[in-house]
Coordinates of C-alpha atoms in Angstrom, one line a residue:
M1 CA 101.1 -32.2 -66.2
A2 CA 102.3 -33.2 -62.5
L3 CA 104.0 -30.6 -61.3
Q4 CA 107.3 -32.4 -60.2
G5 CA 109.8 -31.7 -57.2
I6 CA 111.5 -27.9 -57.5
E7 CA 115.6 -27.6 -56.7
V8 CA 117.3 -25.3 -54.5
E9 CA 121.0 -25.1 -53.2
G10 CA 122.3 -21.7 -51.3
V11 CA 122.6 -21.6 -46.9
I12 CA 120.1 -22.1 -44.3
I13 CA 119.7 -18.2 -43.4
K14 CA 117.6 -18.7 -40.6
E15 CA 116.2 -21.7 -38.5
Y16 CA 113.1 -21.3 -36.6
P17 CA 111.7 -23.9 -33.7
A18 CA 110.3 -27.0 -34.2
K19 CA 106.0 -26.5 -33.4
E20 CA 104.4 -30.0 -32.5
G21 CA 101.0 -31.3 -31.4
V22 CA 98.4 -33.9 -31.8
S23 CA 95.9 -34.2 -35.1
G24 CA 92.6 -33.1 -33.2
R25 CA 91.1 -35.5 -37.1
T26 CA 93.4 -38.4 -36.4
G27 CA 94.9 -37.8 -32.4
N28 CA 98.8 -38.6 -33.6
A29 CA 101.3 -36.4 -32.5
W30 CA 102.6 -34.8 -35.1
K31 CA 106.1 -32.5 -35.6
S32 CA 106.9 -29.5 -37.9
Q33 CA 109.6 -26.4 -38.2
E34 CA 110.4 -24.5 -41.0
F35 CA 113.9 -23.2 -42.8
V36 CA 115.5 -20.3 -44.7
I37 CA 117.5 -21.6 -47.7
Q38 CA 119.1 -18.3 -49.3
T39 CA 120.9 -19.4 -52.8
R40 CA 124.6 -18.3 -53.8
D41 CA 123.8 -16.5 -57.4
Q42 CA 124.3 -12.8 -57.9
Y43 CA 121.1 -11.6 -57.0
P44 CA 120.2 -14.1 -54.6
R45 CA 117.1 -15.7 -53.6
A46 CA 115.6 -16.8 -50.5
C47 CA 112.7 -19.5 -50.2
L48 CA 110.7 -20.3 -46.5
F49 CA 109.9 -24.1 -46.9
R50 CA 109.3 -26.8 -44.3
V51 CA 110.1 -30.5 -43.0
F52 CA 106.6 -31.9 -41.3
G53 CA 107.4 -35.4 -39.1
A54 CA 109.6 -35.7 -36.1
D55 CA 111.4 -38.8 -38.6
K56 CA 112.3 -36.3 -41.6
L57 CA 113.4 -33.6 -39.1
E58 CA 116.7 -35.9 -37.6
Q59 CA 117.3 -37.7 -41.3
F60 CA 117.4 -34.4 -42.5
N61 CA 119.2 -32.4 -39.8
I62 CA 119.4 -29.2 -41.0
H63 CA 120.6 -26.7 -39.4
Q64 CA 121.3 -22.6 -39.6
G65 CA 124.3 -22.2 -41.1
D66 CA 124.3 -25.7 -43.3
S67 CA 125.2 -25.5 -47.1
V68 CA 122.2 -28.2 -48.7
H69 CA 120.3 -28.7 -51.6
V70 CA 116.5 -29.0 -51.0
W71 CA 113.8 -31.2 -53.0
L72 CA 111.1 -29.3 -52.3
D73 CA 107.3 -30.4 -53.1
I74 CA 104.8 -27.3 -53.2
N75 CA 101.2 -27.0 -53.4
A76 CA 98.5 -24.4 -52.5
R77 CA 95.9 -24.8 -50.3
P78 CA 92.5 -22.3 -49.5
W79 CA 91.6 -21.2 -46.6
Q80 CA 88.5 -18.4 -46.4
D81 CA 88.5 -17.8 -50.2
R82 CA 91.9 -17.2 -50.6
Y83 CA 95.4 -19.5 -51.5
F84 CA 97.7 -20.0 -49.8
N85 CA 101.2 -22.1 -50.7
D86 CA 102.7 -24.6 -48.9
I87 CA 106.7 -25.3 -49.9
S88 CA 107.6 -28.7 -48.2
A89 CA 111.3 -30.4 -48.3
F90 CA 111.0 -33.6 -49.4
R91 CA 114.9 -34.6 -49.2
V92 CA 118.2 -32.5 -48.7
D93 CA 121.4 -33.5 -49.3
H94 CA 124.2 -31.9 -47.3
V95 CA 126.1 -29.8 -49.5
N96 CA 130.6 -29.1 -48.9
A97 CA 130.2 -25.1 -49.8
N98 CA 134.2 -25.9 -50.1
V99 CA 133.6 -27.7 -53.3
A100 CA 132.6 -26.2 -57.0
P101 CA 128.9 -27.8 -58.3
A102 CA 130.1 -30.4 -61.3
A103 CA 127.8 -28.2 -63.9
A104 CA 128.6 -24.9 -65.1
P105 CA 127.0 -21.9 -63.2
A106 CA 124.3 -20.2 -64.8
A107 CA 125.2 -17.5 -67.3
G108 CA 125.7 -14.5 -64.8
A109 CA 125.6 -16.2 -61.8
A110 CA 128.5 -15.5 -59.1
P111 CA 130.7 -18.6 -58.6
M112 CA 129.5 -20.7 -55.0
G113 CA 130.7 -19.0 -51.9
Q114 CA 131.7 -15.9 -54.0
G115 CA 129.4 -12.5 -53.4
S116 CA 126.4 -13.1 -51.9
M117 CA 127.4 -14.3 -48.3
N118 CA 128.5 -11.4 -46.9
S119 CA 127.8 -8.7 -43.8
A120 CA 126.0 -6.0 -46.7
D121 CA 123.7 -8.8 -47.5
P122 CA 120.1 -7.3 -46.5
L123 CA 118.3 -10.6 -45.5
L124 CA 121.6 -11.1 -43.3
G125 CA 120.8 -7.7 -41.3
G126 CA 124.0 -5.9 -43.4
D127 CA 123.1 -2.1 -43.8
D128 CA 124.9 -1.4 -47.4
S129 CA 122.7 1.2 -49.3
T130 CA 124.7 0.5 -52.5
D131 CA 123.9 -2.5 -53.8
D132 CA 123.4 -3.0 -57.4
L133 CA 120.4 -4.8 -57.4
P134 CA 118.9 -4.2 -61.0
F135 CA 115.3 -3.0 -59.4

């Protein structure tokens, strides 16, 4: 059974600076950048992912505030007797946030553009202690 890519749609809430270097093994130059995407669900979720390669960074053209649909590849790598997830984007489509999605939202989900992206969102630095999370 092969693990298929996972799709996430939302807003880029954090764009980290790009990192560059030269591989000690191959001598080839590399470039990588990390982003955080937040869903527009009733209870928004966030995911940190990486784009590897200068060509992909230019092609995807991702910036903080962009509404995107991202296809992610997840792979765990061992290091010192532990495993760490590596989440990489292999496809990114920009989405017009003002257009309703073609498919109906899941039961209980807030309509796109409503409820999740406000100043009281703790992931965006808001300070509203009256959240309605079930936990």
